[in-house]
Structures are given as C-alpha cells and as structure tokens.
PDB file of C-alpha atoms in Angstrom:
ATOM      1  CA  MET N   1    -113.963 237.747 -28.866  1.00 76.00           C
ATOM      2  CA  ALA N   2    -114.582 241.329 -27.792  1.00 75.00           C
ATOM      3  CA  TYR N   3    -110.857 242.070 -27.900  1.00 82.00           C
ATOM      4  CA  THR N   4    -110.459 240.752 -31.432  1.00 85.00           C
ATOM      5  CA  ARG N   5    -113.473 242.770 -32.570  1.00 82.00           C
ATOM      6  CA  ARG N   6    -112.070 245.871 -30.907  1.00 82.00           C
ATOM      7  CA  VAL N   7    -108.798 245.444 -32.790  1.00 88.00           C
ATOM      8  CA  ARG N   8    -110.588 244.721 -36.074  1.00 89.00           C
ATOM      9  CA  VAL N   9    -112.703 247.879 -35.880  1.00 88.00           C
ATOM     10  CA  ALA N  10    -109.725 249.987 -34.760  1.00 87.00           C
ATOM     11  CA  ASN N  11    -107.607 248.642 -37.636  1.00 91.00           C
ATOM     12  CA  GLU N  12    -110.307 249.477 -40.180  1.00 92.00           C
ATOM     13  CA  LEU N  13    -110.715 252.975 -38.769  1.00 89.00           C
ATOM     14  CA  GLY N  14    -106.943 253.457 -38.674  1.00 90.00           C
ATOM     15  CA  ALA N  15    -106.737 252.396 -42.313  1.00 94.00           C
ATOM     16  CA  GLY N  16    -109.333 255.032 -43.208  1.00 93.00           C
ATOM     17  CA  ASN N  17    -111.947 252.430 -44.090  1.00 93.00           C
ATOM     18  CA  GLY N  18    -115.233 253.524 -42.513  1.00 93.00           C
ATOM     19  CA  LYS N  19    -117.264 250.995 -44.506  1.00 94.00           C
ATOM     20  CA  GLY N  20    -114.940 248.213 -43.387  1.00 94.00           C
ATOM     21  CA  ALA N  21    -115.328 249.259 -39.752  1.00 93.00           C
ATOM     22  CA  LYS N  22    -119.111 249.306 -40.103  1.00 94.00           C
ATOM     23  CA  PHE N  23    -119.078 245.901 -41.802  1.00 95.00           C
ATOM     24  CA  ALA N  24    -116.806 244.475 -39.078  1.00 93.00           C
ATOM     25  CA  ALA N  25    -119.157 245.806 -36.396  1.00 93.00           C
ATOM     26  CA  ILE N  26    -122.257 244.359 -38.081  1.00 94.00           C
ATOM     27  CA  VAL N  27    -120.663 240.953 -38.665  1.00 94.00           C
ATOM     28  CA  SER N  28    -119.291 240.807 -35.124  1.00 93.00           C
ATOM     29  CA  VAL N  29    -122.583 241.647 -33.449  1.00 94.00           C
ATOM     30  CA  SER N  30    -124.565 239.364 -35.767  1.00 95.00           C
ATOM     31  CA  GLU N  31    -122.211 236.445 -35.179  1.00 94.00           C
ATOM     32  CA  SER N  32    -122.391 236.917 -31.418  1.00 95.00           C
ATOM     33  CA  ALA N  33    -126.175 237.202 -31.508  1.00 96.00           C
ATOM     34  CA  VAL N  34    -126.450 233.920 -33.421  1.00 97.00           C
ATOM     35  CA  ILE N  35    -124.177 232.205 -30.894  1.00 96.00           C
ATOM     36  CA  GLY N  36    -126.206 233.693 -28.033  1.00 97.00           C
ATOM     37  CA  VAL N  37    -129.510 232.550 -29.536  1.00 98.00           C
ATOM     38  CA  PHE N  38    -128.049 229.070 -30.065  1.00 98.00           C
ATOM     39  CA  PHE N  39    -127.149 228.739 -26.389  1.00 97.00           C
ATOM     40  CA  LEU N  40    -130.437 230.337 -25.298  1.00 97.00           C
ATOM     41  CA  LEU N  41    -132.283 227.629 -27.239  1.00 97.00           C
ATOM     42  CA  ILE N  42    -130.103 224.878 -25.779  1.00 97.00           C
ATOM     43  CA  ILE N  43    -130.895 226.074 -22.267  1.00 95.00           C
ATOM     44  CA  MET N  44    -134.595 226.415 -23.021  1.00 94.00           C
ATOM     45  CA  PHE N  45    -135.023 223.029 -24.733  1.00 94.00           C
ATOM     46  CA  PHE N  46    -132.574 220.957 -22.671  1.00 94.00           C
ATOM     47  CA  ASN N  47    -133.265 222.686 -19.381  1.00 87.00           C
ATOM     48  CA  ASN N  48    -133.538 219.634 -17.120  1.00 88.00           C
ATOM     49  CA  GLU N  49    -130.933 217.568 -18.954  1.00 92.00           C
ATOM     50  CA  LEU N  50    -128.310 220.276 -18.490  1.00 92.00           C
ATOM     51  CA  ALA N  51    -129.011 220.562 -14.789  1.00 93.00           C
ATOM     52  CA  LEU N  52    -128.755 216.790 -14.349  1.00 94.00           C
ATOM     53  CA  LEU N  53    -125.169 216.938 -15.611  1.00 93.00           C
ATOM     54  CA  PHE N  54    -124.236 218.808 -12.448  1.00 93.00           C
ATOM     55  CA  THR N  55    -126.585 217.603  -9.714  1.00 94.00           C
ATOM     56  CA  SER N  56    -129.175 215.034  -8.730  1.00 94.00           C
ATOM     57  CA  SER N  57    -130.526 217.081  -5.825  1.00 95.00           C
ATOM     58  CA  GLN N  58    -134.228 217.791  -6.283  1.00 95.00           C
ATOM     59  CA  ALA N  59    -133.941 221.101  -4.419  1.00 94.00           C
ATOM     60  CA  VAL N  60    -131.177 222.309  -6.738  1.00 94.00           C
ATOM     61  CA  LEU N  61    -133.067 221.082  -9.814  1.00 94.00           C
ATOM     62  CA  GLN N  62    -136.172 223.005  -8.741  1.00 94.00           C
ATOM     63  CA  GLU N  63    -134.212 226.217  -8.205  1.00 92.00           C
ATOM     64  CA  TYR N  64    -132.440 225.785 -11.519  1.00 92.00           C
ATOM     65  CA  SER N  65    -135.781 225.289 -13.233  1.00 92.00           C
ATOM     66  CA  LYS N  66    -136.999 228.609 -11.791  1.00 92.00           C
ATOM     67  CA  LEU N  67    -133.853 230.473 -12.824  1.00 94.00           C
ATOM     68  CA  SER N  68    -133.126 228.887 -16.209  1.00 95.00           C
ATOM     69  CA  LEU N  69    -135.038 231.543 -18.165  1.00 94.00           C
ATOM     70  CA  LEU N  70    -132.915 234.257 -16.553  1.00 96.00           C
ATOM     71  CA  LEU N  71    -129.786 232.236 -17.335  1.00 95.00           C
ATOM     72  CA  ALA N  72    -130.811 231.922 -20.980  1.00 96.00           C
ATOM     73  CA  PHE N  73    -131.367 235.662 -21.388  1.00 96.00           C
ATOM     74  CA  THR N  74    -128.175 236.448 -19.483  1.00 97.00           C
ATOM     75  CA  ILE N  75    -126.218 234.311 -21.922  1.00 96.00           C
ATOM     76  CA  LEU N  76    -127.897 235.972 -24.901  1.00 97.00           C
ATOM     77  CA  LEU N  77    -127.242 239.498 -23.647  1.00 97.00           C
ATOM     78  CA  ASN N  78    -123.710 238.663 -22.514  1.00 95.00           C
ATOM     79  CA  SER N  79    -122.900 237.324 -25.955  1.00 95.00           C
ATOM     80  CA  VAL N  80    -123.738 240.654 -27.619  1.00 95.00           C
ATOM     81  CA  GLN N  81    -122.939 243.307 -24.991  1.00 95.00           C
ATOM     82  CA  PRO N  82    -119.162 242.666 -24.757  1.00 92.00           C
ATOM     83  CA  ILE N  83    -118.892 242.745 -28.540  1.00 93.00           C
ATOM     84  CA  LEU N  84    -120.700 246.086 -28.680  1.00 94.00           C
ATOM     85  CA  SER N  85    -118.411 247.387 -25.933  1.00 92.00           C
ATOM     86  CA  GLY N  86    -115.409 246.146 -27.901  1.00 89.00           C
ATOM     87  CA  VAL N  87    -116.629 247.867 -31.058  1.00 91.00           C
ATOM     88  CA  ALA N  88    -117.190 251.097 -29.123  1.00 90.00           C
ATOM     89  CA  VAL N  89    -113.761 250.966 -27.474  1.00 88.00           C
ATOM     90  CA  GLY N  90    -112.141 250.126 -30.819  1.00 87.00           C
ATOM     91  CA  SER N  91    -113.833 253.233 -32.199  1.00 89.00           C
ATOM     92  CA  GLY N  92    -112.271 255.377 -29.492  1.00 90.00           C
ATOM     93  CA  TRP N  93    -115.366 255.786 -27.339  1.00 92.00           C
ATOM     94  CA  GLN N  94    -113.797 254.429 -24.124  1.00 93.00           C
ATOM     95  CA  ALA N  95    -115.126 257.233 -21.928  1.00 95.00           C
ATOM     96  CA  HIS N  96    -118.655 256.770 -23.263  1.00 94.00           C
ATOM     97  CA  VAL N  97    -118.518 253.029 -22.594  1.00 95.00           C
ATOM     98  CA  ALA N  98    -117.246 253.616 -19.064  1.00 96.00           C
ATOM     99  CA  TYR N  99    -120.029 256.069 -18.233  1.00 97.00           C
ATOM    100  CA  ILE N 100    -122.681 253.849 -19.803  1.00 96.00           C
ATOM    101  CA  ASN N 101    -121.358 250.874 -17.843  1.00 95.00           C
ATOM    102  CA  LEU N 102    -121.274 252.741 -14.538  1.00 96.00           C
ATOM    103  CA  GLY N 103    -124.691 254.290 -15.068  1.00 96.00           C
ATOM    104  CA  CYS N 104    -126.419 251.105 -16.129  1.00 96.00           C
ATOM    105  CA  TYR N 105    -125.007 248.848 -13.438  1.00 95.00           C
ATOM    106  CA  TYR N 106    -124.675 251.166 -10.456  1.00 95.00           C
ATOM    107  CA  LEU N 107    -127.505 253.627 -11.054  1.00 96.00           C
ATOM    108  CA  LEU N 108    -130.044 251.229 -12.590  1.00 96.00           C
ATOM    109  CA  GLY N 109    -129.068 247.574 -12.164  1.00 96.00           C
ATOM    110  CA  LEU N 110    -128.091 247.434  -8.503  1.00 96.00           C
ATOM    111  CA  PRO N 111    -130.973 249.576  -7.207  1.00 96.00           C
ATOM    112  CA  LEU N 112    -133.453 247.658  -9.351  1.00 96.00           C
ATOM    113  CA  GLY N 113    -131.991 244.354  -8.152  1.00 96.00           C
ATOM    114  CA  VAL N 114    -132.243 245.435  -4.515  1.00 96.00           C
ATOM    115  CA  LEU N 115    -135.787 246.665  -5.074  1.00 96.00           C
ATOM    116  CA  MET N 116    -136.960 243.497  -6.805  1.00 96.00           C
ATOM    117  CA  GLY N 117    -134.977 241.093  -4.640  1.00 96.00           C
ATOM    118  CA  GLY N 118    -135.441 242.727  -1.264  1.00 94.00           C
ATOM    119  CA  VAL N 119    -138.402 245.078  -1.251  1.00 95.00           C
ATOM    120  CA  PHE N 120    -140.610 242.906  -3.475  1.00 96.00           C
ATOM    121  CA  HIS N 121    -139.277 239.689  -1.860  1.00 96.00           C
ATOM    122  CA  GLN N 122    -138.301 238.002  -5.128  1.00 95.00           C
ATOM    123  CA  GLY N 123    -134.979 236.786  -3.718  1.00 95.00           C
ATOM    124  CA  ILE N 124    -132.209 235.801  -6.084  1.00 94.00           C
ATOM    125  CA  MET N 125    -134.600 235.868  -9.029  1.00 95.00           C
ATOM    126  CA  GLY N 126    -135.405 239.531  -8.357  1.00 96.00           C
ATOM    127  CA  ILE N 127    -131.773 240.511  -7.844  1.00 96.00           C
ATOM    128  CA  TRP N 128    -130.721 238.741 -11.024  1.00 96.00           C
ATOM    129  CA  ALA N 129    -133.645 240.097 -13.076  1.00 96.00           C
ATOM    130  CA  GLY N 130    -132.932 243.622 -11.845  1.00 95.00           C
ATOM    131  CA  MET N 131    -129.297 243.340 -12.843  1.00 95.00           C
ATOM    132  CA  ILE N 132    -130.192 241.879 -16.241  1.00 96.00           C
ATOM    133  CA  PHE N 133    -132.786 244.525 -17.050  1.00 94.00           C
ATOM    134  CA  GLY N 134    -131.208 247.530 -15.374  1.00 90.00           C
ATOM    135  CA  GLY N 135    -127.629 246.633 -16.172  1.00 92.00           C
ATOM    136  CA  THR N 136    -126.990 244.401 -19.135  1.00 95.00           C
ATOM    137  CA  ALA N 137    -130.159 244.916 -21.219  1.00 97.00           C
ATOM    138  CA  ILE N 138    -130.183 248.712 -20.981  1.00 97.00           C
ATOM    139  CA  GLN N 139    -126.443 248.895 -21.610  1.00 97.00           C
ATOM    140  CA  THR N 140    -126.810 246.644 -24.656  1.00 97.00           C
ATOM    141  CA  LEU N 141    -129.674 248.755 -25.985  1.00 97.00           C
ATOM    142  CA  ILE N 142    -127.699 251.990 -25.549  1.00 97.00           C
ATOM    143  CA  LEU N 143    -124.642 250.503 -27.264  1.00 96.00           C
ATOM    144  CA  VAL N 144    -126.797 249.200 -30.146  1.00 96.00           C
ATOM    145  CA  ILE N 145    -128.269 252.675 -30.651  1.00 96.00           C
ATOM    146  CA  ILE N 146    -124.849 254.342 -30.525  1.00 94.00           C
ATOM    147  CA  THR N 147    -123.376 251.816 -32.950  1.00 93.00           C
ATOM    148  CA  MET N 148    -126.306 252.086 -35.372  1.00 93.00           C
ATOM    149  CA  ARG N 149    -126.235 255.893 -35.361  1.00 93.00           C
ATOM    150  CA  CYS N 150    -122.482 256.095 -35.877  1.00 92.00           C
ATOM    151  CA  ASP N 151    -121.225 257.832 -39.007  1.00 91.00           C
ATOM    152  CA  TRP N 152    -118.332 255.470 -39.668  1.00 89.00           C
ATOM    153  CA  ASP N 153    -116.840 257.605 -42.422  1.00 89.00           C
ATOM    154  CA  LYS N 154    -116.753 260.556 -40.021  1.00 88.00           C
ATOM    155  CA  GLU N 155    -115.059 258.381 -37.364  1.00 87.00           C
ATOM    156  CA  VAL N 156    -112.190 257.775 -39.787  1.00 84.00           C
TER     157      VAL N 156
END
C-alpha cells in the first residue's frame, strides 16, 4: 500500500495539485490507521483464540499472552508508518526519510532495546518494546509532524 500511496502523492504533486496531494495523504494515513486499529482490536479481544490456531503448547501460549499487547501495537504502528514513509518519499523527501529511519532505529531503537532487554533483564519483551518505542513509534511521530506541517501548495 505504501508504494501506491507514494505514487498517488507524487502524481498529484506532479500535476500541480497541492490540495489533491494533501487529501491523498490524509485519506491514506486515515485508512491505514483504521485498518491498524481493526487488527489491534482483533488481537486484543481474540488473544487466546488466535494463538490456539497455531499451537497447543501451554508454554508458547503463555509467552504469546505476555507479548500480545506488543504485537497489537506493532501492527498498529506498522500500518501507519510505511504509509507516512511512502507519502514522504512521494513528496521527494527521500533523504529526510532515510535519516529519520537510521536515527530512530539505530540511534534510539536498538540501544533502547538492548538497555531494556539486557540491562533491565526484560528479555524479548524489553528488546521488542525498545524497538517499538525507540524505532517505530518515534519515527511515526516525526513523520506525522512533518506531514502535518507540510505546505502542499509550496511542494508543487
């Protein structure tokens, strides 16, 4: 979906339609957020039933139960973040997206994951939470701010 959104925004900008590019960005992000919330709710409400589709092992079910909240938020963030990246790349901000991506994952996400997982002994939950917060969540927030502050008519 991110690729189609990238093309849509780029086409609108190329056609000199700043309002169309802004509308395409808003619709794309909103649609992805709704899909992400839908799957977040499925994971939250059908937590055990989903896990039982794949395993009957009590040990695996217990671990899944501990990690399902992180899975739900990962799915939500990963439904919106690629769309925002696609919108940004379609707007010609490839270098910005690359630096944001590198900074969030390698300067924030990995160190935070190592800190939470290793130093604070949270294991996989700490590593995953560190990557979600330091990587995906911060990157999504930055891309939301950039997209919201964009003067689409000026981008044309």
